[in-house]
mmCIF file of C-alpha atoms in Angstrom:
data_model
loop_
_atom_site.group_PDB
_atom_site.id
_atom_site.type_symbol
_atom_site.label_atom_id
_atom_site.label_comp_id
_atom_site.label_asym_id
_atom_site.label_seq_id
_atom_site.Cartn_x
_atom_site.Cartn_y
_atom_site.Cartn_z
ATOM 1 C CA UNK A 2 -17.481 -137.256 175.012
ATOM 2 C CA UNK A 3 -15.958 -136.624 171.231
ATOM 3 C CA UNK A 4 -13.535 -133.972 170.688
ATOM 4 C CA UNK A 5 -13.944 -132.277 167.260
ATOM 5 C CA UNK A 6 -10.608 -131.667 165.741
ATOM 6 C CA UNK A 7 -9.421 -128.518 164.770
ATOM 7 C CA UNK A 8 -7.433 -127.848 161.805
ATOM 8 C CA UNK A 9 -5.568 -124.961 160.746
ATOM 9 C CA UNK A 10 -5.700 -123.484 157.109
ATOM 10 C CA UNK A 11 -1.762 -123.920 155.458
ATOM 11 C CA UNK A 12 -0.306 -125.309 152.348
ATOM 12 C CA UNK A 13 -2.121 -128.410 152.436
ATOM 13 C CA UNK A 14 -5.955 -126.788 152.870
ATOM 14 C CA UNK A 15 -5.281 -123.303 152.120
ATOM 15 C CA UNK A 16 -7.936 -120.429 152.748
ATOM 16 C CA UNK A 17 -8.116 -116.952 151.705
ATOM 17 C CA UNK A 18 -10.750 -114.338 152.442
ATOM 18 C CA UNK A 19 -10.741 -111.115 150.588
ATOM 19 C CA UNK A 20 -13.868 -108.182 149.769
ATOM 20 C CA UNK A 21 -15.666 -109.100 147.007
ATOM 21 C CA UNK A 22 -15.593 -106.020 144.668
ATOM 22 C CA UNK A 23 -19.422 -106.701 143.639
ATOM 23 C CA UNK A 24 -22.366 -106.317 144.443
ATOM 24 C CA UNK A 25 -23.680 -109.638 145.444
ATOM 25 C CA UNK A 26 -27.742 -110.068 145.427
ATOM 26 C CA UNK A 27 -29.142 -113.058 146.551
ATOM 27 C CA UNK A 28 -33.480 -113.552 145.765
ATOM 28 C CA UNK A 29 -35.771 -115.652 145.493
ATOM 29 C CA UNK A 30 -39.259 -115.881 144.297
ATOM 30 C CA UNK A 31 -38.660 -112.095 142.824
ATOM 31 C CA UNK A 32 -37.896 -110.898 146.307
ATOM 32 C CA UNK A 33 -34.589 -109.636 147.216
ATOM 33 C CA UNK A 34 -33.114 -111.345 150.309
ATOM 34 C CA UNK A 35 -29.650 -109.885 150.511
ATOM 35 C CA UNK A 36 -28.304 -107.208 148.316
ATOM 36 C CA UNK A 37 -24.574 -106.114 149.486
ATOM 37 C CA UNK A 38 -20.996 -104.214 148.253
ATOM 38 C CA UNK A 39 -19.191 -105.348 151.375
ATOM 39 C CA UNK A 40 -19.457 -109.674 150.830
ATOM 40 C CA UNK A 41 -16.427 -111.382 151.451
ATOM 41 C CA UNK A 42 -15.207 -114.065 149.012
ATOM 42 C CA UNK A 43 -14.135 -117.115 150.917
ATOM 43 C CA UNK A 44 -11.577 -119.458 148.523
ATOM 44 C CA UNK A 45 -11.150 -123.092 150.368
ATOM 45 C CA UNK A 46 -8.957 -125.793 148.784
ATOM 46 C CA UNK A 47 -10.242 -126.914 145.895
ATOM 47 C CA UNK A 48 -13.463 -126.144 146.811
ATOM 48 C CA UNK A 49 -15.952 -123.158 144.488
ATOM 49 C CA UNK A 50 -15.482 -119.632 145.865
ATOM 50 C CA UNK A 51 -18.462 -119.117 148.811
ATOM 51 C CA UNK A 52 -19.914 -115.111 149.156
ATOM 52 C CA UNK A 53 -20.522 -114.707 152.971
ATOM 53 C CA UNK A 54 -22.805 -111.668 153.316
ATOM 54 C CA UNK A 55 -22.841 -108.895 156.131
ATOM 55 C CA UNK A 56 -26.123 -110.016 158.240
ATOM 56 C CA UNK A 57 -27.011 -105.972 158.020
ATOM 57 C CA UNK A 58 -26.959 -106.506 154.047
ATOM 58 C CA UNK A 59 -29.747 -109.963 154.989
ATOM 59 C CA UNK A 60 -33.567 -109.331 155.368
ATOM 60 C CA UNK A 61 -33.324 -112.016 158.060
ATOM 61 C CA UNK A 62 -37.141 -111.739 158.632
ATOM 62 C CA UNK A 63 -37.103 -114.013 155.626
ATOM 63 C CA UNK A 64 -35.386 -116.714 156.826
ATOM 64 C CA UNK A 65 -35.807 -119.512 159.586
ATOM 65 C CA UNK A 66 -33.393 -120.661 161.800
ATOM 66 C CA UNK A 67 -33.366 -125.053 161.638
ATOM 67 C CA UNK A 68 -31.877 -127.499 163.817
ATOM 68 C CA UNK A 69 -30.039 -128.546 161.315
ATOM 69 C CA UNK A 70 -26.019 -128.173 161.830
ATOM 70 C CA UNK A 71 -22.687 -129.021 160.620
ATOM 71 C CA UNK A 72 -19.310 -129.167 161.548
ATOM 72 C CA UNK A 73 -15.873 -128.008 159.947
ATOM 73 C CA UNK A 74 -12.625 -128.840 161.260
ATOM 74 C CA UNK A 75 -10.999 -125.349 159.584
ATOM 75 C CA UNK A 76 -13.954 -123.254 160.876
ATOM 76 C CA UNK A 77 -16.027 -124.835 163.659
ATOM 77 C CA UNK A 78 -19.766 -125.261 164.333
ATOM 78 C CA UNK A 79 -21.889 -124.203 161.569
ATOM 79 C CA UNK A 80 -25.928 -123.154 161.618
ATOM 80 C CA UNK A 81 -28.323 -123.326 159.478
ATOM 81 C CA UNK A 82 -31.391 -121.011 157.921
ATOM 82 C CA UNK A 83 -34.468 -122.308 155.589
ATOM 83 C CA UNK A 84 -35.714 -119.600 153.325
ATOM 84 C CA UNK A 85 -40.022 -120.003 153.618
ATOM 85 C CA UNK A 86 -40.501 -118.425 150.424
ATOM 86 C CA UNK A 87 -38.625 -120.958 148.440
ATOM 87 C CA UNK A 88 -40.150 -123.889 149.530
ATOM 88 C CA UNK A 89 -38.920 -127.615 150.264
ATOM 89 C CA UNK A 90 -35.858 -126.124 147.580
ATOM 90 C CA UNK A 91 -34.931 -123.821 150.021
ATOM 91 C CA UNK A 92 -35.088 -125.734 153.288
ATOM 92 C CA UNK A 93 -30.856 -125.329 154.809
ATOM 93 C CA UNK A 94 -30.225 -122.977 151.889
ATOM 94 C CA UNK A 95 -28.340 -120.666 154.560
ATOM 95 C CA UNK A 96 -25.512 -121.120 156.812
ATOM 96 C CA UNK A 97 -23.718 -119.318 159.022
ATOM 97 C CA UNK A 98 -20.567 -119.604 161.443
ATOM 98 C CA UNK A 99 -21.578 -117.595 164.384
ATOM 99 C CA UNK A 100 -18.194 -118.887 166.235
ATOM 100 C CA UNK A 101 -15.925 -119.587 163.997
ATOM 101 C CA UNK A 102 -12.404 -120.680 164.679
ATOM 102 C CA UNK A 103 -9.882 -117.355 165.087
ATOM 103 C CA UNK A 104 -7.967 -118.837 161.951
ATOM 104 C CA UNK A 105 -11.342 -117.447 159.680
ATOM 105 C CA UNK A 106 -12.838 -114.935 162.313
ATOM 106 C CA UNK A 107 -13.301 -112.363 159.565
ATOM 107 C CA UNK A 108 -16.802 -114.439 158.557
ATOM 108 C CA UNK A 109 -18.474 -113.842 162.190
ATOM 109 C CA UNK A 110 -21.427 -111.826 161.562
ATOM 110 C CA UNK A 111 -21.918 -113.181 157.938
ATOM 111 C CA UNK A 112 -24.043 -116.247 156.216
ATOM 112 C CA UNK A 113 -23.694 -117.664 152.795
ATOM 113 C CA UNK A 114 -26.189 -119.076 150.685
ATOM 114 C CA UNK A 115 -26.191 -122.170 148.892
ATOM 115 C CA UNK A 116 -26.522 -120.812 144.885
ATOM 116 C CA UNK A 117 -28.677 -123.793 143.551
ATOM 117 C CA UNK A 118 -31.511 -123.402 146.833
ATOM 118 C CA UNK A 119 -32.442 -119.288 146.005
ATOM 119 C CA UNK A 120 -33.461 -118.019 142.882
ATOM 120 C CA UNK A 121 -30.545 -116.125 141.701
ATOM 121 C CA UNK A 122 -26.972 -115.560 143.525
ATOM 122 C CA UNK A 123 -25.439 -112.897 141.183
ATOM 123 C CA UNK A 124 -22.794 -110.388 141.089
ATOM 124 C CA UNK A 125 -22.418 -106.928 139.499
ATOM 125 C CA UNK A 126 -19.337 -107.037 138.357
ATOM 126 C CA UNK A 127 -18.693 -103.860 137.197
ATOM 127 C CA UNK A 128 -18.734 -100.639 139.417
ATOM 128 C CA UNK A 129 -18.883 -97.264 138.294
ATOM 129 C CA UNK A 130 -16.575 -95.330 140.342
ATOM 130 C CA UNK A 131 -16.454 -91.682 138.859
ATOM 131 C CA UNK A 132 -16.367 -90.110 142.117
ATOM 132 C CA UNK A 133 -12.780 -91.173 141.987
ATOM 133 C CA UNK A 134 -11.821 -89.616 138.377
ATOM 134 C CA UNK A 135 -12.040 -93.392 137.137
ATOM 135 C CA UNK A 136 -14.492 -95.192 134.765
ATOM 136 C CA UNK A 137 -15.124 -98.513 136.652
ATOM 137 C CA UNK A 138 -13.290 -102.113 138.032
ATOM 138 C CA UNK A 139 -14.038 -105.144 136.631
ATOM 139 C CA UNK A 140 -13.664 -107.744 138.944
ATOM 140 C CA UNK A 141 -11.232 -106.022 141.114
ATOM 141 C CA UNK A 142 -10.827 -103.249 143.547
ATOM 142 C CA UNK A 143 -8.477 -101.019 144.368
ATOM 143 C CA UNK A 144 -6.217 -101.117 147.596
ATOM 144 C CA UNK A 145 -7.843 -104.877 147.917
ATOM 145 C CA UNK A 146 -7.710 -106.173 151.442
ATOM 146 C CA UNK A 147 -7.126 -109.564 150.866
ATOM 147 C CA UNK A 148 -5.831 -111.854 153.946
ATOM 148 C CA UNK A 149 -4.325 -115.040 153.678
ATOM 149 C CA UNK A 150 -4.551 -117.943 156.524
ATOM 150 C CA UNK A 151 -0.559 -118.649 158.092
ATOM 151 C CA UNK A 152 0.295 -121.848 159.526
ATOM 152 C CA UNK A 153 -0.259 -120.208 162.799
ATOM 153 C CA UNK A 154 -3.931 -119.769 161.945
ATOM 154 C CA UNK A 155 -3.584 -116.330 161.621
ATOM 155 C CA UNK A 156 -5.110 -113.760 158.800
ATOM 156 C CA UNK A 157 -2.282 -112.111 157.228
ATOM 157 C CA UNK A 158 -2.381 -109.047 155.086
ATOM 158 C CA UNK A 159 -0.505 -109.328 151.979
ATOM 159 C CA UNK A 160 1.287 -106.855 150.000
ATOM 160 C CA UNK A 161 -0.109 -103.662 149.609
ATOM 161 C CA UNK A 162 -2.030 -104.010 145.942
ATOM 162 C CA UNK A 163 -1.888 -101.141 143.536
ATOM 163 C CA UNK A 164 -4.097 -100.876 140.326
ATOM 164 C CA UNK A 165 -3.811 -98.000 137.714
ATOM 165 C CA UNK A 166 -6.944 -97.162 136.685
ATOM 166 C CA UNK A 167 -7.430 -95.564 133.033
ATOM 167 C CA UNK A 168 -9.573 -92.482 132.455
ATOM 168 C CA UNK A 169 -12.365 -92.654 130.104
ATOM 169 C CA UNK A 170 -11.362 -90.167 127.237
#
């Protein structure tokens, strides 16, 4: 029997987790397959930012669970979801780490999709936030809740993060 290693995020393979800001929307074929304001922004390494989606925000009636699977040292077993409507282009389009390693926890309960295998993985990017005497963020939110992976493998808050927000005249 193999043991898989287990790595913990640090200097070396760094990953942060922090609310996306956006709306993230995810469809294919014209039909909207996740639409969400609460995605999480995984940053690995060197590796393109990843949106991991709240499975509430998913129509998971649209997509099929495969056999297919993977494994990450930093964040354990990973699963994997076809999308039907897409076709052969969207066969393992979605995973999902329904265990993942208590270094990255925060992502339980979410799946990302891989951008090039749906028809559009897009982000609103600006959010109109009147209710709150403001005119909108662009990219950012306020009181962000970012956490950061120690060398212990634990999420870490960081700094309290305070924006000033101009009024619209």
């Amino acid at each position: 029997m193999t043991t898989k290693p287990i790595k913990v995020p640090g200097p070396g393979h760094p990953i942060t987790v922090e609310p996306n800001a956006s709306r993230v929307v995810v469809s294919i074929g014209g039909r909207v397959i996740a639409d969400s304001r609460e995605a999480l922004t995984l940053r690995e390494a060197n590796y393109p930012p990843v949106q991991y989606i709240p499975r509430k925000d998913v129509d998971m009636s649209l997509l099929q669970r495969t056999e297919h699977a993977t494994y990450c040292p930093y964040k354990g077993d990973c699963a994997y979801y076809s999308i039907p409507l897409g076709g052969e282009r969207s066969v393992n389009a979605v995973w999902t780490y329904e265990a993942p390693y208590p270094s990255i926890a925060v992502i339980k309960g979410h799946v990302a999709f891989y951008p090039d295998r749906v028809g559009s993985l897009g982000t609103q990017t600006t959010r109109n936030l009147a209710d709150h005497g403001t005119t909108s963020l662009r990219g950012q939110r306020a009181g962000i809740d970012r956490h950061s992976v120690s060398p212990a493998g634990r999420l870490e808050p960081p700094p309290l993060l305070w924006l000033v927000l101009a009024q619209r005249p």
